Short mmCIF file of C-alpha atoms in Angstrom, two decimals:
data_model
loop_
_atom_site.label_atom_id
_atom_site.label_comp_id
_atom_site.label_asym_id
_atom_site.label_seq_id
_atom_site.Cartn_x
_atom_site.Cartn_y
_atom_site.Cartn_z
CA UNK A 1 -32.36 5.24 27.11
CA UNK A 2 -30.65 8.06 24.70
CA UNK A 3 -30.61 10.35 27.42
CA UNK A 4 -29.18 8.17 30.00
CA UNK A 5 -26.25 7.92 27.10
CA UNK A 6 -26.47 11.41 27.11
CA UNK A 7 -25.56 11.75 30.67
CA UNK A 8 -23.25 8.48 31.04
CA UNK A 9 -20.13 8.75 28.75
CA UNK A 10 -19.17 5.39 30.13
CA UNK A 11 -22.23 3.84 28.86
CA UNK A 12 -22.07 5.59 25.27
CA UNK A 13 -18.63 4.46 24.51
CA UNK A 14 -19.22 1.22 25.60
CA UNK A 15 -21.75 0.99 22.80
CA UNK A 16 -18.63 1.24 20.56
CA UNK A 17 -16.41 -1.21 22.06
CA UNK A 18 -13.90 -2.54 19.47
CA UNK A 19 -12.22 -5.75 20.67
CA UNK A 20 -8.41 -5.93 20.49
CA UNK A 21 -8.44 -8.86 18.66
CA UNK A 22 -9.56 -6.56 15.62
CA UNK A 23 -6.35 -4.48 15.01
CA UNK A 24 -4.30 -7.43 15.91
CA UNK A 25 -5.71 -9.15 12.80
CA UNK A 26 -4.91 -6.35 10.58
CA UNK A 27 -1.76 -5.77 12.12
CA UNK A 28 -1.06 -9.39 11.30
CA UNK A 29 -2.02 -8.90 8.13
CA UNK A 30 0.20 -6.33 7.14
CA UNK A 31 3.49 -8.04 8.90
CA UNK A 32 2.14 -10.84 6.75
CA UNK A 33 2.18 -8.81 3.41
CA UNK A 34 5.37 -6.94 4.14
CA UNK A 35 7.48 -10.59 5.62
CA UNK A 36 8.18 -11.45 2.22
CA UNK A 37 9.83 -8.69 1.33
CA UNK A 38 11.60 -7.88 4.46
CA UNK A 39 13.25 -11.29 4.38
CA UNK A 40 14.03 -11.27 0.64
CA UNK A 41 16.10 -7.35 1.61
CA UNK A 42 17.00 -7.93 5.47
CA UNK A 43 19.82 -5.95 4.82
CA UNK A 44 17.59 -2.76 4.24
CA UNK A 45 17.00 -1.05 7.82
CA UNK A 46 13.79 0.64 6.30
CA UNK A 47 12.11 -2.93 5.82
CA UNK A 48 13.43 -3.97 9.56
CA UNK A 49 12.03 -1.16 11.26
CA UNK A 50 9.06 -1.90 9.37
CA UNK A 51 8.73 -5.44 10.47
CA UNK A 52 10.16 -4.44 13.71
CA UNK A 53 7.23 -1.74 14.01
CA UNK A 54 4.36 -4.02 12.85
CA UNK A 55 5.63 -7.28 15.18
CA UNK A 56 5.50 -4.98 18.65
CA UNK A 57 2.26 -3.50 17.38
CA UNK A 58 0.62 -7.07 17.61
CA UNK A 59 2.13 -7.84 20.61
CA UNK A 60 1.08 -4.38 22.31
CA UNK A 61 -2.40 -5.73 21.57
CA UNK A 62 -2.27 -9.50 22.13
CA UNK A 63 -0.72 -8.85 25.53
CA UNK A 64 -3.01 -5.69 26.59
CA UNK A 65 -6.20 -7.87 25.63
CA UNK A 66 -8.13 -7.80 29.15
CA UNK A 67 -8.14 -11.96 28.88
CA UNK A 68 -4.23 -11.60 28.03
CA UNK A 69 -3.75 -9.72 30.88
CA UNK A 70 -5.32 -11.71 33.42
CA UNK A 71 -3.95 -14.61 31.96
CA UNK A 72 -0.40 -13.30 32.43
CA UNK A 73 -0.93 -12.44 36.08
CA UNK A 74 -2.23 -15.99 36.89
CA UNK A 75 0.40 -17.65 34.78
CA UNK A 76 3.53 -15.72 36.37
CA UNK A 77 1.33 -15.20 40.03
CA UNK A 78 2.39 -11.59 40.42
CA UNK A 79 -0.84 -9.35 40.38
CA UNK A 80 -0.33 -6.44 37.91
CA UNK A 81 2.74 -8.35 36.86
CA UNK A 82 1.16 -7.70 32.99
CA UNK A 83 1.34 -3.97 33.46
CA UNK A 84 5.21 -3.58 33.12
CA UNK A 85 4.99 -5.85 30.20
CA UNK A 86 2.65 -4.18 27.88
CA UNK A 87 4.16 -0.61 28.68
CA UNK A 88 7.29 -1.98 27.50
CA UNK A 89 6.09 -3.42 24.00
CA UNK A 90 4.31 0.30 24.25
CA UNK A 91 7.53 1.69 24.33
CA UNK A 92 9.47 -0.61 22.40
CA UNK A 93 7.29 0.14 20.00
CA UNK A 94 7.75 4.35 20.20
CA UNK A 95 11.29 3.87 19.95
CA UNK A 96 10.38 1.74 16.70
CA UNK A 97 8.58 4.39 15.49
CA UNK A 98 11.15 6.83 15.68
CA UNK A 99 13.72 4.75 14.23
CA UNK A 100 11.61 4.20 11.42
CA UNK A 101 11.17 7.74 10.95
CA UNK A 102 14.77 7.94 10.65
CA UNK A 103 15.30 5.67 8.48
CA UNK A 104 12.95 7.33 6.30
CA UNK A 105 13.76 11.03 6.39
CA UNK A 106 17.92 10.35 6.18
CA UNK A 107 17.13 7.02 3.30
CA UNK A 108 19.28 3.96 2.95
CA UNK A 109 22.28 5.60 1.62
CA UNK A 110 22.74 8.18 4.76
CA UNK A 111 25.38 6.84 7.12
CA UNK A 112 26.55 10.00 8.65
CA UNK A 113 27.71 10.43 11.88
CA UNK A 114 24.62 12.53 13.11
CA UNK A 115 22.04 9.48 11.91
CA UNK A 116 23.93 7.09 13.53
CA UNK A 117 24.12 9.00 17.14
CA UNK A 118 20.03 10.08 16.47
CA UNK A 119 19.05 5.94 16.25
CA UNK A 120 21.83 5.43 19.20
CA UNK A 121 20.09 7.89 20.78
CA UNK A 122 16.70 6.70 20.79
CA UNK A 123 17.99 2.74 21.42
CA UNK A 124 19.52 4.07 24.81
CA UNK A 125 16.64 6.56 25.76
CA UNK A 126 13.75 3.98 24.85
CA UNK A 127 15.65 1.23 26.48
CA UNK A 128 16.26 3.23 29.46
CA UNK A 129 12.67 3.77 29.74
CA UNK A 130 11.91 0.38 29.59
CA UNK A 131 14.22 -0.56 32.89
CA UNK A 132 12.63 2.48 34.51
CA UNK A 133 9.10 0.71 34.02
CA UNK A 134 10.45 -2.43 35.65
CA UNK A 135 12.15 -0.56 38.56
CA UNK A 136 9.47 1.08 39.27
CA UNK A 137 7.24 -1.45 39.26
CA UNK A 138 9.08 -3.63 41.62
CA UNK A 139 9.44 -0.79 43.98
CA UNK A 140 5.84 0.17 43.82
CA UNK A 141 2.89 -1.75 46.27
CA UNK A 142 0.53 -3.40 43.92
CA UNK A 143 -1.62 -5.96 45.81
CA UNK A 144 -4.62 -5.51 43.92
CA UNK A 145 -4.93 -6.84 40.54
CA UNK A 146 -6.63 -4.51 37.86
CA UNK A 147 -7.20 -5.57 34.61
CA UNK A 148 -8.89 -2.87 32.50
CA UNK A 149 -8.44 0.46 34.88
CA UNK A 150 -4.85 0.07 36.34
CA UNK A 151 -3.65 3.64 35.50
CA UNK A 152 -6.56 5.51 37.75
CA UNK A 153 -6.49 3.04 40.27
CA UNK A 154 -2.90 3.24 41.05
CA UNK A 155 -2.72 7.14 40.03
CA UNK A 156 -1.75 8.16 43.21
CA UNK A 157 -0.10 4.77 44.58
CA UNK A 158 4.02 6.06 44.98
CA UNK A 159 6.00 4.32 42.07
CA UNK A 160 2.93 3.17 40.19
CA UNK A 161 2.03 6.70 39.32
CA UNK A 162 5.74 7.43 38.29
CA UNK A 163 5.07 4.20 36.53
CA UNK A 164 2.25 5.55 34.44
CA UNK A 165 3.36 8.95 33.93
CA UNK A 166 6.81 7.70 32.40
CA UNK A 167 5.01 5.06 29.41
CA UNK A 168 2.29 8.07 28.79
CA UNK A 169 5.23 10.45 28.11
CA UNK A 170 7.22 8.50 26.08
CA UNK A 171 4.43 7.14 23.93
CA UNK A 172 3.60 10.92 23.79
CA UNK A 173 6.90 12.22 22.62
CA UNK A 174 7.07 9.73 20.14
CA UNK A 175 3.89 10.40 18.67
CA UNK A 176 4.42 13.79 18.29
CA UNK A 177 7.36 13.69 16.52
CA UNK A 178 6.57 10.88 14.12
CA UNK A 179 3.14 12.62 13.50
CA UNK A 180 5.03 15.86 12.31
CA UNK A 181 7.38 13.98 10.21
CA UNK A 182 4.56 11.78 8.67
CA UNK A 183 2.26 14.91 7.82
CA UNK A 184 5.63 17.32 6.65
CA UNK A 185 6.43 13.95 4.19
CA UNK A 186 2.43 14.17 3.04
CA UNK A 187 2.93 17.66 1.72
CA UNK A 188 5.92 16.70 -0.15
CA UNK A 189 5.27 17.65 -4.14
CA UNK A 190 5.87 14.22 -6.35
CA UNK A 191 4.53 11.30 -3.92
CA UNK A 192 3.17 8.05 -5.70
CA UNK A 193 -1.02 8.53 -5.03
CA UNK A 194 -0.76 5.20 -3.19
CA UNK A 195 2.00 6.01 -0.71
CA UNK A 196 -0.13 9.89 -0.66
CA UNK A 197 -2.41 7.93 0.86
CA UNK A 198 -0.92 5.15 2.74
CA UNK A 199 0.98 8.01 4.59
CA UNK A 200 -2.19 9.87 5.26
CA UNK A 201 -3.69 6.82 6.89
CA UNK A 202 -0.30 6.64 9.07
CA UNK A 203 -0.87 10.57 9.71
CA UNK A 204 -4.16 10.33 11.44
CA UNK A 205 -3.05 6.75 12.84
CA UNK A 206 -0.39 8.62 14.71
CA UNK A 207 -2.55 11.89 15.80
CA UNK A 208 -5.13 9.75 16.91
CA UNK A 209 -2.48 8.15 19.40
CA UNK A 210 -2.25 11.92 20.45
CA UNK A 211 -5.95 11.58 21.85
CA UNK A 212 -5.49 8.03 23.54
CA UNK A 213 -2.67 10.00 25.48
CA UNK A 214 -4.74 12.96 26.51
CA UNK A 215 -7.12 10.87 27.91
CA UNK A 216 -4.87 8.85 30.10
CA UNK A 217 -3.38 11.45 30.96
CA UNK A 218 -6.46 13.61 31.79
CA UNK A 219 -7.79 10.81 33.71
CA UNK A 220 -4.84 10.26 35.83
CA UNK A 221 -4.59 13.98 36.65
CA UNK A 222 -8.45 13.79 37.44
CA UNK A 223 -7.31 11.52 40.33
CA UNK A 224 -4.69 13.23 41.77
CA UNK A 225 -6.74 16.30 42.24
CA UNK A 226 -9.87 13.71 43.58
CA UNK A 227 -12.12 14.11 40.88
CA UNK A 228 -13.17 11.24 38.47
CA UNK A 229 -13.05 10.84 35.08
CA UNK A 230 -11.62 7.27 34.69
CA UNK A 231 -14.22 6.79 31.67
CA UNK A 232 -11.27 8.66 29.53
CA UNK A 233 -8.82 5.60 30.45
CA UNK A 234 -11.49 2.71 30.54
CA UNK A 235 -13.71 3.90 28.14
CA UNK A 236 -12.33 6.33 25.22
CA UNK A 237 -8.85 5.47 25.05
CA UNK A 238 -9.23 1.53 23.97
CA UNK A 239 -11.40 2.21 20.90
CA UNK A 240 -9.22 5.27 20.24
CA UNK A 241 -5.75 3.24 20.11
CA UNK A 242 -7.62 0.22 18.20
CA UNK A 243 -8.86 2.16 15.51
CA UNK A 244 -5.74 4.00 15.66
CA UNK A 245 -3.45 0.60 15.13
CA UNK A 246 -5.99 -0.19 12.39
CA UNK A 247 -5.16 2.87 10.35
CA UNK A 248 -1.53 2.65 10.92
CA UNK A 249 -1.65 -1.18 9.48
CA UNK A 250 -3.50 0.10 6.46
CA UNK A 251 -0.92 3.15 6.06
CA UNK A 252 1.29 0.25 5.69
CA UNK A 253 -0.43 -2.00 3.45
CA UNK A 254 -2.06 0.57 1.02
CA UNK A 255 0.98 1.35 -1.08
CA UNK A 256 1.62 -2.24 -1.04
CA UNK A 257 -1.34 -3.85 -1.95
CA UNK A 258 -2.64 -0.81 -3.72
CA UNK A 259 0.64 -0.93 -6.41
CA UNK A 260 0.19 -4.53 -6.29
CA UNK A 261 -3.52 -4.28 -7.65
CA UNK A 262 -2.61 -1.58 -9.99
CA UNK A 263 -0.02 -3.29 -11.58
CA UNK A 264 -2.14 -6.11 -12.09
CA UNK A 265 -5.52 -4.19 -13.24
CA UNK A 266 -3.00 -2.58 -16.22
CA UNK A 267 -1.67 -5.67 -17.14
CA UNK A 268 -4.67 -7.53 -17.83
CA UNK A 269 -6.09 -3.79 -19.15
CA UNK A 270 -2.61 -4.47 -21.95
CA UNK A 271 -4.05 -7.93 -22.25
CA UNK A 272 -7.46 -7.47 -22.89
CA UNK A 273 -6.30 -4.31 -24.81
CA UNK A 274 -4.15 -6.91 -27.38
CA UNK A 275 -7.08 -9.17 -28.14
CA UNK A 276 -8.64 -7.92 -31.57
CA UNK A 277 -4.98 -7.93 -32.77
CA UNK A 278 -4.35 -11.51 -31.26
CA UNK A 279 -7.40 -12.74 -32.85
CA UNK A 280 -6.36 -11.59 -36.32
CA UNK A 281 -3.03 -12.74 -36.43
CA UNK A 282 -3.93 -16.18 -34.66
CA UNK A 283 -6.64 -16.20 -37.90
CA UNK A 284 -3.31 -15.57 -39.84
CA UNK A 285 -1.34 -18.43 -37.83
CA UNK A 286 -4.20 -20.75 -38.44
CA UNK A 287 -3.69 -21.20 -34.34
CA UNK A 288 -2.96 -19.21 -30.87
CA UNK A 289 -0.97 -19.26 -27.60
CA UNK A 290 -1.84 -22.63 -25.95
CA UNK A 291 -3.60 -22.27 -22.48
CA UNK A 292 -1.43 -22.44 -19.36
CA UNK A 293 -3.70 -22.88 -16.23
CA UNK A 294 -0.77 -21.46 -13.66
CA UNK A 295 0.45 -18.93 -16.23
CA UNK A 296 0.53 -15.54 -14.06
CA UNK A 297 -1.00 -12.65 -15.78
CA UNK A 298 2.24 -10.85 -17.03
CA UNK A 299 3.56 -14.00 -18.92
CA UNK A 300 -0.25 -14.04 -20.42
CA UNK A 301 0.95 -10.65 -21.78
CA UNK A 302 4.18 -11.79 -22.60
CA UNK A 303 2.75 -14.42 -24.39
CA UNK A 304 0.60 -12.55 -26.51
CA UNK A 305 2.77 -10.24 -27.49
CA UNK A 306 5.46 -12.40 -28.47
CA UNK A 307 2.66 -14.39 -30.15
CA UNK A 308 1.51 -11.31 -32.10
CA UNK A 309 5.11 -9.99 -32.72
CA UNK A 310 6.07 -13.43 -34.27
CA UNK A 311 3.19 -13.27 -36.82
CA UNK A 312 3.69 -9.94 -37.66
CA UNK A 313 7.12 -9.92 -38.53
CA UNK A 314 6.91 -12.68 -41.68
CA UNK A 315 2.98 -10.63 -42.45
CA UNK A 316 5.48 -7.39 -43.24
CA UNK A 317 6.65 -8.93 -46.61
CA UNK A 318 2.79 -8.09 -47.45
CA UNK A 319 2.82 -5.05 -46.22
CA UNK A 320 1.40 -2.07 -48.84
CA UNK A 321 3.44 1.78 -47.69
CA UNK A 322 1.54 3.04 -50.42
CA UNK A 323 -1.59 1.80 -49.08
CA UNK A 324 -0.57 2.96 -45.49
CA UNK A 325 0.60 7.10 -46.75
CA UNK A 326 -2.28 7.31 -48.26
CA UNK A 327 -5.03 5.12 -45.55
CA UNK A 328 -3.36 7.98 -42.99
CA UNK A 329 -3.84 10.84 -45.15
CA UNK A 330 -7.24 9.84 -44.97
CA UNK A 331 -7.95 9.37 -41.19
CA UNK A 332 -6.09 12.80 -41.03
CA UNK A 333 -8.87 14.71 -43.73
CA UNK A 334 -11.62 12.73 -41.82
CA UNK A 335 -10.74 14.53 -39.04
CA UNK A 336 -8.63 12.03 -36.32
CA UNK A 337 -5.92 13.28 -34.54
CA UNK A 338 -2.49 12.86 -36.02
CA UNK A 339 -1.94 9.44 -33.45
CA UNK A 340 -4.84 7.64 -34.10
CA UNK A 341 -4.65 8.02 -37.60
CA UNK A 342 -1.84 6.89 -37.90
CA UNK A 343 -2.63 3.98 -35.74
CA UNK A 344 -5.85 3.42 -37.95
CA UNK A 345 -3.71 3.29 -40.73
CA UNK A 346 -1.58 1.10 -39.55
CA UNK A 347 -4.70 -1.47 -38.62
CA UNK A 348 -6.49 -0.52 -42.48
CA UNK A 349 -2.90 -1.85 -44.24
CA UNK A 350 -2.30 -5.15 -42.03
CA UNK A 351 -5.91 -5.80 -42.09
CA UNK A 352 -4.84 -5.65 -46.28
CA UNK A 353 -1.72 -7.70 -46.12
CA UNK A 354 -3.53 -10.79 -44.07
CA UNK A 355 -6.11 -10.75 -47.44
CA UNK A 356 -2.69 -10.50 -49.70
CA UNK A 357 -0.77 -13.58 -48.06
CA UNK A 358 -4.23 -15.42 -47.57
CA UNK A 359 -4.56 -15.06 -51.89
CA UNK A 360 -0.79 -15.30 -52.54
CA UNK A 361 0.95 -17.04 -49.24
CA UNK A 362 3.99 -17.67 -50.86
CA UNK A 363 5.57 -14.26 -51.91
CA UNK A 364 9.28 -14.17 -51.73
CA UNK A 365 11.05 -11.95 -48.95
CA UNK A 366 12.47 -9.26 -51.77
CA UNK A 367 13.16 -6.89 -48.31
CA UNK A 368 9.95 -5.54 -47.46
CA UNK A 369 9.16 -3.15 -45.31
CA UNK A 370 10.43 -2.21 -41.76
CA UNK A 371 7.98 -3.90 -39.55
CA UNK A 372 9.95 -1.74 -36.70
CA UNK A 373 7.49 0.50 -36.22
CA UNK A 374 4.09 -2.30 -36.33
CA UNK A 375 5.59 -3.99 -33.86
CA UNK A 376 6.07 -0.79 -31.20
CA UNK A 377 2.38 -0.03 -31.47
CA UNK A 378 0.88 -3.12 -31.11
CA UNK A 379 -1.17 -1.51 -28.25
CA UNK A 380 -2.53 1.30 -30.50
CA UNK A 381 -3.66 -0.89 -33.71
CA UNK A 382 -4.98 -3.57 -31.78
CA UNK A 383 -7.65 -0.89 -29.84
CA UNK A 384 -8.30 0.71 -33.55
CA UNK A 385 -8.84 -2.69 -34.51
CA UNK A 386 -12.03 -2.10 -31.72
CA UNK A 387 -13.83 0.55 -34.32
CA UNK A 388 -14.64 -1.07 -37.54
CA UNK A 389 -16.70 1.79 -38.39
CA UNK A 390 -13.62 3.80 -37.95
CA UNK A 391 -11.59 1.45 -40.10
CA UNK A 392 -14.18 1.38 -43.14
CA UNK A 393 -14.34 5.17 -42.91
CA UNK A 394 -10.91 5.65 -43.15
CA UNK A 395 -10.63 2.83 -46.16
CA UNK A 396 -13.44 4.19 -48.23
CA UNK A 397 -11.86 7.54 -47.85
CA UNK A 398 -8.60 6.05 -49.20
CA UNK A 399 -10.39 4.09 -52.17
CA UNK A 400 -12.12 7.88 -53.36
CA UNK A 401 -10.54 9.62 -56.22
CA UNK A 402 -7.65 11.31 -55.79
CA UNK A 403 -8.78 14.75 -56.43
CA UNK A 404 -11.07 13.96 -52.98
CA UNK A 405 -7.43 13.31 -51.01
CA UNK A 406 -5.66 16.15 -49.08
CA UNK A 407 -3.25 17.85 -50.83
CA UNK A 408 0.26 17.98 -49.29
CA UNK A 409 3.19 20.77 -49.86
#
């Protein structure tokens, strides 16, 4: 069996058939993520071209589906009649390509004369192109109806192979160019890791087009000079532009979805990050933030930080600065770098003033201390408030004699 593989290309590729209906989900997908934001800023080209981009994409593949296909010939009673339609979404979608390109390489802000005439330029070529299909399909003699290998079957059919020739040349040209574009942006010194590698996946999206075009191409020249290599067009080039469309969907979703997720991991990181604090001060406020079911997880973290931030601010009147100087000298002479011990400090003294209101709640306000600085680094004592051991070092150190303390110039 592997050696009849061997010697059937047709057979081995068919053994990795992807259906179309595969990168028309994740197409869908990623129109689905971006729609929100396209419709909230429809006045931003960038997001339209996007949108524009991702919509042809699924049609390209709903409407070249092999049941699609025959469906649209019975429906409309024209054999072949689906052939002019999904080269035009092919090319609709080029020219969408490009424009996007130009959008991004000139940004938002450019509205000079030459990036207006480049996306003119491309509306009227890919447009043109699109008529041409049409033209030439009408003129051409198509009587037979192919569904899966219409390019090599009509390669040398007058019109038909114009036909052909014209889509694989456009979608060429526009790969090309978008490919270079994509993979000069890549190299680009300061990119966000997630658009690094969204881009990347749009990079090899777009070269593997380059190889769904070769082998059209090289199958249709195969034909004119009567040899036979329409496994290139049946065979290779369907997985090749499916896989292709997948990539390009995820080069659009990944620094969407992957900001998304990293926004969220750090915010419940913050969160999780607060909770020794939280826990002392709600031990202080006798009580904590009550549970909201639909609460999203930044108001959780706006929640507890208000929360802690509330019951810190009246806890300052307790507040030692002798205890702190002297609680940071000693995380510095146990060795801990001049951050954390100051941050340990911070923890050993308001760890102190909860015992001091607890045995004497009702002190007066007589101007206390400036809780300013407690209240910035929240973050840092609550995660020293994670090493006890830490914190008892750093207090017995303070309780030794004096003579044991660093001395200071």
């Amino acid at each position: 069996m592997s050696t009849v593989l061997a010697l059937d290309p047709s057979g081995l590729l068919g053994q990795l058939y992807i259906s179309f209906w595969i990168p028309t989900v994740v197409l869908t997908a990623a129109l689905a993520i971006k729609l929100p934001t396209i419709i909230r800023l429809w006045r931003d080209p960038l997001l339209r071209s996007v949108g524009g981009l991702l919509l042809l994409a699924c049609a390209v593949f709903v409407f070249a589906a092999p049941a699609t296909i025959a469906r649209v010939n019975r429906i409309t009673g024209v054999p072949n009649f689906a052939a002019p339609l999904v080269y035009s979404l092919l090319t609709a979608f080029c020219g969408s390509c490009l424009l996007l390109i130009i959008a991004w390489r000139n940004g938002l802000s450019d509205r000079s004369t030459g990036t207006r005439r480049a996306m003119r330029l491309v509306i009227w070529a890919y447009s043109g192109v699109i008529v041409a299909l049409w033209v030439l399909f009408a003129l051409a003699d198509a009587p037979v109806e192919r569904v899966r290998d219409l390019d090599t079957y009509y390669a040398n059919t007058p019109f038909m192979r114009e036909e052909t020739l014209l889509y694989l040349l456009a979608h060429c040209t526009a790969v090309l160019i978008t490919s270079r574009l994509i993979w000069n942006w890549v190299r680009t010194d300061g990119l966000d890791a997630w658009l690094r590698w969204g881009l990347v996946c749009l990079g090899v999206g777009y070269a593997l087009n380059l190889i769904f075009d070769a082998a059209k191409l090289t199958a249709v020249g195969a034909r004119w000079t009567g040899h036979d290599l329409d496994w290139l067009s049946t065979d290779l080039a369907p997985p090749v532009a499916c896989l292709s469309a997948i990539l390009i969907a995820v080069g659009f979703i990944l620094p969407h979805v992957g900001q998304f997720l990293h926004d969220r991991w750090r915010v419940r990181l913050v969160h999780r990050e607060l909770r020794p604090l939280y826990l002392l001060m709600k031990s202080v406020n006798g009580s904590g933030v009550p549970f909201v079911l639909r609460a999203s997880p930044d108001l959780r973290l706006i929640r507890r930080e208000t929360f802690i931030r509330d019951v810190l601010l009246p806890l300052a009147r307790h507040i030692d600065e002798d205890l702190r100087r002297r609680s940071y000298d000693a995380a510095l002479a146990l060795g801990f770098p001049p951050g954390r011990a100051k941050a340990l400090a911070a923890a050993v003294t308001i760890q102190d003033a909860v015992g001091r209101r607890s045995r004497a709640p009702d002190v007066c306000d007589t101007g206390g201390p400036d809780p300013t600085v407690l209240l910035q680094e929240i973050g840092a004592v609550s995660r020293a408030l994670r090493k006890p051991d830490d914190l008892d070092a750093v207090r017995a150190r303070t309780a030794a004699p004096a003579q044991d303390a660093p001395v200071h110039d």
